[in-house]
Tab-separated table of C-alpha atoms in Angstrom:
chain	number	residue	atom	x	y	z
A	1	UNK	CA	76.218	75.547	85.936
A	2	UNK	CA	75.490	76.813	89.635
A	3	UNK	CA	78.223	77.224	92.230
A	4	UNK	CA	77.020	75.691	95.472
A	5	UNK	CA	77.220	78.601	97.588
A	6	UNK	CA	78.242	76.187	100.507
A	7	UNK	CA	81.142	74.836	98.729
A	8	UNK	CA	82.451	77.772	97.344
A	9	UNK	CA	82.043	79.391	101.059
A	10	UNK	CA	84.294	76.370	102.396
A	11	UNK	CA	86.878	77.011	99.529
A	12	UNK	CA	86.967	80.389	100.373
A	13	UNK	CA	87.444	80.325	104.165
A	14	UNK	CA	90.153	77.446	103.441
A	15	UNK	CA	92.265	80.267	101.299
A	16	UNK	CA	91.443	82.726	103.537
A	17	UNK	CA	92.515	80.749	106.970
A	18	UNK	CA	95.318	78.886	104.935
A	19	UNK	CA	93.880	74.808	105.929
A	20	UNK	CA	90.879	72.907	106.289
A	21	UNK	CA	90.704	72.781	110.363
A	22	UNK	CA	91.246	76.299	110.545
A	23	UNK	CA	88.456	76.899	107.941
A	24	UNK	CA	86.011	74.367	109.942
A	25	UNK	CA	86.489	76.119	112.672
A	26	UNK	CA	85.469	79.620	111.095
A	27	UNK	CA	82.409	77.945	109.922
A	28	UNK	CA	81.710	75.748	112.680
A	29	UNK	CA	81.603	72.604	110.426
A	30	UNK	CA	83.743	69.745	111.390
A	31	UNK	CA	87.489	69.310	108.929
A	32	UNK	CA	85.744	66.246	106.814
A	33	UNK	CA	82.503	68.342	106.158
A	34	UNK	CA	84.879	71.238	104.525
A	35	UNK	CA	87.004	68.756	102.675
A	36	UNK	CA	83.956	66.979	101.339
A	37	UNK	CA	82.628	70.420	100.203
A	38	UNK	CA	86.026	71.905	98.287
A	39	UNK	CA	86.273	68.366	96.766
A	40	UNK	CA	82.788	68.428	95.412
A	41	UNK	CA	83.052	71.780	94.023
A	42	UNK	CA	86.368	70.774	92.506
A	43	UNK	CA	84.577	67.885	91.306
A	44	UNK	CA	81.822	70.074	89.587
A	45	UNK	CA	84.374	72.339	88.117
A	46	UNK	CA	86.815	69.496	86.733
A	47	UNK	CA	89.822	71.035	87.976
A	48	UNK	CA	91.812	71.123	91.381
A	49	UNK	CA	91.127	74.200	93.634
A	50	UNK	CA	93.289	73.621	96.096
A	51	UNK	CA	97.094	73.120	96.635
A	52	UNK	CA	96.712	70.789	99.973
A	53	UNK	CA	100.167	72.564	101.357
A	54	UNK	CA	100.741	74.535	104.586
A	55	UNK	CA	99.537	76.846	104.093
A	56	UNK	CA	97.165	75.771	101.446
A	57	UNK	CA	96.574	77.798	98.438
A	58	UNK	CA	94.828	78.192	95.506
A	59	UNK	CA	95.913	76.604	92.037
A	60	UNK	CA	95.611	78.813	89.164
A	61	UNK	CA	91.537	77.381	88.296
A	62	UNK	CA	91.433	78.499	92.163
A	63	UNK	CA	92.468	81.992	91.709
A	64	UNK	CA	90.388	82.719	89.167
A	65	UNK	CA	87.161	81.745	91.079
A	66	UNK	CA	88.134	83.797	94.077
A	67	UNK	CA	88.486	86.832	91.693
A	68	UNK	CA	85.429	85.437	90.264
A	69	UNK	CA	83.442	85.272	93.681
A	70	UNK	CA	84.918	88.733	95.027
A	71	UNK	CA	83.777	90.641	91.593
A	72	UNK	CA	80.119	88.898	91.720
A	73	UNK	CA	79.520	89.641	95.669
A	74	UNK	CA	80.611	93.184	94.793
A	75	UNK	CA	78.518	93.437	91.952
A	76	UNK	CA	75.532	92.009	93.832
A	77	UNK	CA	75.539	94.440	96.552
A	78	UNK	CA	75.853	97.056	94.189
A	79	UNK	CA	72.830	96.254	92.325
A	80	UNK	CA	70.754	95.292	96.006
A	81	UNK	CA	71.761	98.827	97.278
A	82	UNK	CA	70.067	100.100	93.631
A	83	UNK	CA	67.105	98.270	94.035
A	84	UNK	CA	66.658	98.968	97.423
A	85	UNK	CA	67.005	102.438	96.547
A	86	UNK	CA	69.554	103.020	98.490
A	87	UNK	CA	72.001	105.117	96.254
A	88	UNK	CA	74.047	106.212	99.489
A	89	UNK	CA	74.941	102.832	101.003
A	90	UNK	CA	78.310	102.883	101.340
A	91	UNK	CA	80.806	101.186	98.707
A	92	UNK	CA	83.394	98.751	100.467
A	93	UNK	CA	86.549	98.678	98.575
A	94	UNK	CA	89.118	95.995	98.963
A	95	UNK	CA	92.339	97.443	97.650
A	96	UNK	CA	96.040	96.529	98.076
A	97	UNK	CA	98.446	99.952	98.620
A	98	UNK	CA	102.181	100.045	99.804
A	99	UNK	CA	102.993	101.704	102.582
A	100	UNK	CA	104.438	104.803	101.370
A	101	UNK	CA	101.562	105.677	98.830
A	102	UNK	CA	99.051	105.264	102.132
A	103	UNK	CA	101.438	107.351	104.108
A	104	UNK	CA	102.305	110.177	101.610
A	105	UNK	CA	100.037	110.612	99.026
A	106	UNK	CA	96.974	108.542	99.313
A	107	UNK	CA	94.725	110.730	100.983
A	108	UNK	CA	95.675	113.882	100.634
A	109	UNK	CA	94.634	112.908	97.011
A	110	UNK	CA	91.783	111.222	97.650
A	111	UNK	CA	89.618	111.827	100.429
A	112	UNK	CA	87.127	114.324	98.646
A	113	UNK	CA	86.590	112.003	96.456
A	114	UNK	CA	85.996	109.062	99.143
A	115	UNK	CA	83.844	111.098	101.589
A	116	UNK	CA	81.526	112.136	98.469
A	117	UNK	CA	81.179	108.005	97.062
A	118	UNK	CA	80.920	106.987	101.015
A	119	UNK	CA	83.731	104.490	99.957
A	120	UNK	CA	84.552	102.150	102.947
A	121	UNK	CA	88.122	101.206	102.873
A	122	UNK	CA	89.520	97.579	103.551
A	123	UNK	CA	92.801	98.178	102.876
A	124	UNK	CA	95.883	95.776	102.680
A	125	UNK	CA	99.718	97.020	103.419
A	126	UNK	CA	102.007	95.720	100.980
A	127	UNK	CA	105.378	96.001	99.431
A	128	UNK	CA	104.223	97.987	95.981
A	129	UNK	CA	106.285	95.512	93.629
A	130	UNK	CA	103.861	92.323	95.720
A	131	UNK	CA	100.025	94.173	95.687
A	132	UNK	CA	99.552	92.669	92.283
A	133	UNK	CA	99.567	89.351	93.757
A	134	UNK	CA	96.473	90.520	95.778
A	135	UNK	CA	94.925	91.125	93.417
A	136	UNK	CA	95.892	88.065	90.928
A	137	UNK	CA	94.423	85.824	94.144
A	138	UNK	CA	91.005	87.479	94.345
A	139	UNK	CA	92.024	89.271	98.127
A	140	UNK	CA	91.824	92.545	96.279
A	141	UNK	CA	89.373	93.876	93.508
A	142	UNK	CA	92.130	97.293	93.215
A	143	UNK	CA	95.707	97.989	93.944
A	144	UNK	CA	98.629	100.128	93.736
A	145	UNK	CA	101.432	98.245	91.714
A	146	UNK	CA	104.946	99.336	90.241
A	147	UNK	CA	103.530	96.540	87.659
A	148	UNK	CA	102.743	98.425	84.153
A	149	UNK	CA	101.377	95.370	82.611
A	150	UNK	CA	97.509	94.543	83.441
A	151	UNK	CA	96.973	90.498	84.281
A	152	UNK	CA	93.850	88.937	82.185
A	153	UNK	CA	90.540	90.835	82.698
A	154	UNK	CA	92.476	93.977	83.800
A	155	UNK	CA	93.330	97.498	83.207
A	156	UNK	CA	96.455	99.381	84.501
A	157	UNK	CA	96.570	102.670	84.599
A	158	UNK	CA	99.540	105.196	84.861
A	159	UNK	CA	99.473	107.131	88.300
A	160	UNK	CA	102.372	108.795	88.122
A	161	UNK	CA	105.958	108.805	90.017
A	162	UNK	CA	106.830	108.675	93.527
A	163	UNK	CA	110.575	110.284	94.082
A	164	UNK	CA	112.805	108.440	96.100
A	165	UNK	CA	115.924	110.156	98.120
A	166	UNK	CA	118.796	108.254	99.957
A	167	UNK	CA	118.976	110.404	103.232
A	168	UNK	CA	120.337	109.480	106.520
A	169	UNK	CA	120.576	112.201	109.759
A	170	UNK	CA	123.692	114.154	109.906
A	171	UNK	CA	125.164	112.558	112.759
A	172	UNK	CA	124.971	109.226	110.738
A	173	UNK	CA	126.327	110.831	108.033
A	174	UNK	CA	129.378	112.261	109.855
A	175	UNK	CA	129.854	109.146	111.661
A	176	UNK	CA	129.335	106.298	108.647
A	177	UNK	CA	130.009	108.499	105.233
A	178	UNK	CA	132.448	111.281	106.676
A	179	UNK	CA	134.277	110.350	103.005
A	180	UNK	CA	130.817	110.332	101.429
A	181	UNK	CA	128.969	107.575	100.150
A	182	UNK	CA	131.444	104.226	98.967
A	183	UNK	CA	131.307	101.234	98.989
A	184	UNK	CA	133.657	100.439	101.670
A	185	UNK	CA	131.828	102.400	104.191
A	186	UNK	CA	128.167	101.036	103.307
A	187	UNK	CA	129.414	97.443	103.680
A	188	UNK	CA	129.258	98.396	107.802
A	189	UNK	CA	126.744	101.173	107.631
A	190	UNK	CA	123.029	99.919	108.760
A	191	UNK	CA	120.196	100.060	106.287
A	192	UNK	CA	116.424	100.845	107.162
A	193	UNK	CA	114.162	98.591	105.066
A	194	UNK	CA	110.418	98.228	105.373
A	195	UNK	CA	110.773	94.722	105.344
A	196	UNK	CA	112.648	91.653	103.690
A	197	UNK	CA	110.147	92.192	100.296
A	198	UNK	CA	111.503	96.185	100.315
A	199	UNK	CA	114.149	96.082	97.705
A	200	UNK	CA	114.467	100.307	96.928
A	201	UNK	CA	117.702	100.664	99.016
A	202	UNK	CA	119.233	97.255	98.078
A	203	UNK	CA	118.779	97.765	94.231
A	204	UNK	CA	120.320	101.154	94.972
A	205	UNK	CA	123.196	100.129	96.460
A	206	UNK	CA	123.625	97.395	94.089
A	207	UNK	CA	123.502	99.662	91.312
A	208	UNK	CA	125.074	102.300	92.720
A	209	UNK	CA	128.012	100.417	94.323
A	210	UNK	CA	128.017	96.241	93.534
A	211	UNK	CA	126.705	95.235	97.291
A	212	UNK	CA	124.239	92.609	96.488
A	213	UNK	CA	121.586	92.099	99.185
A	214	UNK	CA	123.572	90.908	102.618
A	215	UNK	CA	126.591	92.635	102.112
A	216	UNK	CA	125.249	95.178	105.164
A	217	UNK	CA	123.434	95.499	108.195
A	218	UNK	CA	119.981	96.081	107.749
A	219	UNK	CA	117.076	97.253	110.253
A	220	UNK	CA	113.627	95.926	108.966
A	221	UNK	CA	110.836	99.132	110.138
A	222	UNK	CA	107.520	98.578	108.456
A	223	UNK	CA	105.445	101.719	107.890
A	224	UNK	CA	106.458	105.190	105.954
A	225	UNK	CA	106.320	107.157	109.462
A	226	UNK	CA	108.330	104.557	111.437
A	227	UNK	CA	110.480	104.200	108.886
A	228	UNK	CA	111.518	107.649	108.582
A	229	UNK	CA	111.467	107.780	112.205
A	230	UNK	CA	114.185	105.025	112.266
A	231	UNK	CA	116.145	107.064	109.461
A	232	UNK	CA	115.586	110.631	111.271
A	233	UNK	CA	116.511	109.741	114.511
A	234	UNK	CA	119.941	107.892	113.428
A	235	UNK	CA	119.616	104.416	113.353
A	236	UNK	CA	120.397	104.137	109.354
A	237	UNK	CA	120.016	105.146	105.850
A	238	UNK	CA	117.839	104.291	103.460
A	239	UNK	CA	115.288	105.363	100.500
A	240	UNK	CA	112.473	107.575	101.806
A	241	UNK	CA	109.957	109.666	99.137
A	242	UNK	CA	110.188	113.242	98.931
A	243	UNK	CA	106.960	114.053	99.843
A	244	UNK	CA	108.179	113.258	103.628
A	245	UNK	CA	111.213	115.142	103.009
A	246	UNK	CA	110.602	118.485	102.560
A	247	UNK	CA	110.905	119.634	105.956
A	248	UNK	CA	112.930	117.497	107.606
A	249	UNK	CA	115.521	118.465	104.485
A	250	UNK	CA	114.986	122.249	105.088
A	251	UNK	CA	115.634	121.909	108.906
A	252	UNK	CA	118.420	119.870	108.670
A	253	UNK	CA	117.329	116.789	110.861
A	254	UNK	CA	118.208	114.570	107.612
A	255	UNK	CA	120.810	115.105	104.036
A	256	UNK	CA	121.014	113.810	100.860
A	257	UNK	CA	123.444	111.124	100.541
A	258	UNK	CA	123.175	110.605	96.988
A	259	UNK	CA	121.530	114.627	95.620
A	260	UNK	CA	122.404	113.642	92.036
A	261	UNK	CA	120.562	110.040	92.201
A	262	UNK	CA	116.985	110.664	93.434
A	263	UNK	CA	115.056	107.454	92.592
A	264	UNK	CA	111.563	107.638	90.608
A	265	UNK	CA	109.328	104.412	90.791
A	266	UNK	CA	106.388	104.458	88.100
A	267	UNK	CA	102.847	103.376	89.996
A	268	UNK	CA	99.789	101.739	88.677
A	269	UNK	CA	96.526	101.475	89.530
A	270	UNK	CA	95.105	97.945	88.559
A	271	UNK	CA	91.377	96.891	88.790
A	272	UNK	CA	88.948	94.714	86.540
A	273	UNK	CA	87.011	95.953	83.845
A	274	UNK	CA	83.851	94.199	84.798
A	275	UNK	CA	82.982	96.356	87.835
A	276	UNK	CA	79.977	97.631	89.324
A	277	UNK	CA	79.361	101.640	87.624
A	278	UNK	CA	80.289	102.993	91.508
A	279	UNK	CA	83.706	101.282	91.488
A	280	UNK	CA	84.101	102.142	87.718
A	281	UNK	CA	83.723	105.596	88.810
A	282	UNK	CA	85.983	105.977	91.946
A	283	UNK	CA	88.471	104.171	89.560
A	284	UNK	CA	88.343	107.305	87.203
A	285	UNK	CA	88.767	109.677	90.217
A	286	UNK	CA	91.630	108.116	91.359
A	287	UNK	CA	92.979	108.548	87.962
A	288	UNK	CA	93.006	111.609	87.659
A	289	UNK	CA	93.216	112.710	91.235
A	290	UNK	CA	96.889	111.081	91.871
A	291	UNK	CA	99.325	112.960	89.444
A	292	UNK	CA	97.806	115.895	91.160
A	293	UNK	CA	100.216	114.799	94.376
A	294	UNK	CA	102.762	112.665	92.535
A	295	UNK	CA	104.762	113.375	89.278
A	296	UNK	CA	102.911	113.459	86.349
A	297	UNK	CA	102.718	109.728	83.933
A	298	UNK	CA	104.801	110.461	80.905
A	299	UNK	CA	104.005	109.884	77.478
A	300	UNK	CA	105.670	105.981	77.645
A	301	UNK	CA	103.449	105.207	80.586
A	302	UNK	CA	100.408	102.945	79.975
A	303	UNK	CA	97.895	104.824	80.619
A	304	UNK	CA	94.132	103.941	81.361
A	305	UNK	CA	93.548	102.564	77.672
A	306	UNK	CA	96.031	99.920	78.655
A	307	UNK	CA	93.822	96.519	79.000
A	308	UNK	CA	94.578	92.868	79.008
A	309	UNK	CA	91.833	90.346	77.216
């Protein structure tokens, strides 16, 4: 059977703009003429695509034809750059990447290796425990997951461990934990999250101490620099990675609250194995470039052999 590329262009730009007016008006085609199109594709396919909710989304027949439509118009302007003979044409990658991996690690690790493939990033900021659902929707064909387990059509791959330290500046220290860190104190003293999805501090402190989520104040400061800014400059505590630490720990302009609890959160890399031989390779590379930055994967990690059917 052949996908209307009309139709499957309307179902994608009604994902992608979240309802049918919005996605009429990104095609210039009137709300009826993009409902008539996602219904006869739907039709053609036997299954519903579309949730009709605000916003709308895709069903689970619906996600797999966006991952289905992202891997074939990557694959196709693989092979048009080949046949054109033109090996150098850049290679856009869509990938999903929490903040702190983008912000630390990311590329310091891997620029080398994206100068040499001419990669062009289109990257998407995400909490690293919610990239998977990126990619699970077809909005990403990579992405950076605490996620060990690869969805259908996957790999994962073990990238190694990002360390995690509870630090707050002195003056919030001497002011909030003068005692040290209980849980009496951190019911008043202010958290800095990333945002409402960022759960590294709460699951601390719920681990640590029995606060559940609420129990404090809490700033929300998206971005690892901001963040830390937030957390340097004395406006809370919270979980930042080591790799942003080393300085700022040496000078004194944050401490450890909790030196004997550093927190180490496993990452993934997740991609398809039906790729185009370009994004097959800069897979590899980022394989084995990471755990030259981050902690090594240990034995128990899945490693790049770990596949779904």
């Amino acid at each position: 059977m052949n996908l209307d590329p009309k139709q499957t262009e309307a179902f994608r730009a009604v994902i992608r703009t979240g309802s049918f007016e919005q996605a009429a008006l990104q095609l210039h085609l009137t709300p009826p003429a993009i409902s008539q199109r996602v219904r006869a594709l739907e039709s053609a396919l036997g299954n519903a695509l579309v949730v009709r909710s605000r916003p709308c989304r895709p069903t689970e027949t619906g996600q797999r034809l966006l991952q289905y439509l992202k891997r074939a118009k990557l694959l196709e302007a693989d092979l048009l750059a080949e046949l054109a003979e033109r090996s150098d044409a850049p290679l856009v990658v869509v990938a999903a990447l929490n903040a702190d991996s983008l912000g630390t690690w990311f590329f310091p690790a891997l620029a080398d290796v994206l100068i040499r493939e001419r990669v062009l990033l289109d990257l998407t900021v995400e909490d690293q425990d919610h990239t998977y659902n990126l990619l699970e929707t077809g909005l990403a064909i990579g992405c950076i997951s605490t996620e060990p387990k690869p969805m259908r059509g996957c790999t994962a791959s073990a990238l190694g461990s990002m360390r995690y330290r509870l630090v707050a500046s002195s003056a919030f220290r001497q002011q909030h934990f003068g005692n040290g860190l209980n849980r009496t104190a951190a019911r008043r003293a202010p958290v800095v999250a990333y945002t409402r999805k960022d759960s590294l501090t709460s699951s601390f402190l719920l681990r640590q101490l029995g606060l559940p989520e609420g129990a404090y104040p809490c700033h929300y400061v998206p971005g690892a620099e901001p963040h830390f800014n937030a957390i340097r400059y004395g406006l809370g505590y919270g979980m930042v990675p080591e790799l942003l630490l080393e300085g700022a720990l040496a000078h004194g302009e944050v401490v450890d609250l909790a030196a004997d609890a550093p927190l180490d959160i496993a990452l993934y890399w997740h991609t398809w194995k039906v790729q185009s031989p370009r994004m097959e390779n800069l897979s590899r590379q980022i394989i084995e470039a990471a755990p030259r930055i981050l902690g090594r994967p240990t034995a128990d990690r899945p490693g790049p052999e770990n596949q779904a059917d």
